[in-house]
Short mmCIF file of C-alpha atoms in Angstrom, two decimals:
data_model
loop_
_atom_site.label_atom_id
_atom_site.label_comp_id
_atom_site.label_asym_id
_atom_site.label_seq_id
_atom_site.Cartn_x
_atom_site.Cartn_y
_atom_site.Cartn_z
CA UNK A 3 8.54 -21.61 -7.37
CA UNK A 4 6.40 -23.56 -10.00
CA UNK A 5 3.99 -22.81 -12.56
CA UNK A 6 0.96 -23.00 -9.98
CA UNK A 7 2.22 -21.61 -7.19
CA UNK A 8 3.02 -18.41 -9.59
CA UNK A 9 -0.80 -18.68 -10.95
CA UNK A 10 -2.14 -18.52 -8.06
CA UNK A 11 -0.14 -15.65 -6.45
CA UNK A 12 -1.35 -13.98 -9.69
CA UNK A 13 -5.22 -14.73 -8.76
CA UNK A 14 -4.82 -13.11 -5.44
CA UNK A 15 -2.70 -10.06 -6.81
CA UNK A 16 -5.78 -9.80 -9.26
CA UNK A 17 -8.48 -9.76 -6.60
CA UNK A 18 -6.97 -7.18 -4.18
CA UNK A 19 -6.37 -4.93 -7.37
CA UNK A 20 -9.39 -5.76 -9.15
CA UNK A 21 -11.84 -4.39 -5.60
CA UNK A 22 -10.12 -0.93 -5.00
CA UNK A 23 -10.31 -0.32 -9.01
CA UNK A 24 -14.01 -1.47 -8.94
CA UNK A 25 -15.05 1.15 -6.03
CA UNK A 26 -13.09 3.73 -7.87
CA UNK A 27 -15.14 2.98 -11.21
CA UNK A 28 -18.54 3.42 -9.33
CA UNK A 29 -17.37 6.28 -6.77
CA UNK A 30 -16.43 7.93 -10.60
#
């Protein structure tokens, strides 16, 4: 794999963890 492939595979890990941890935040 390179370096941007790897990047972006982190970006989309990022989003679909970032959403579920946002609804969380305001549901707390």
């Amino acid at each position: 794999m390179q370096v941007t492939e790897i990047s972006l595979e982190l970006k989309v890990l990022a989003k679909e963890m970032t959403c579920p941890v946002l609804l969380l935040a305001q549901l707390n």
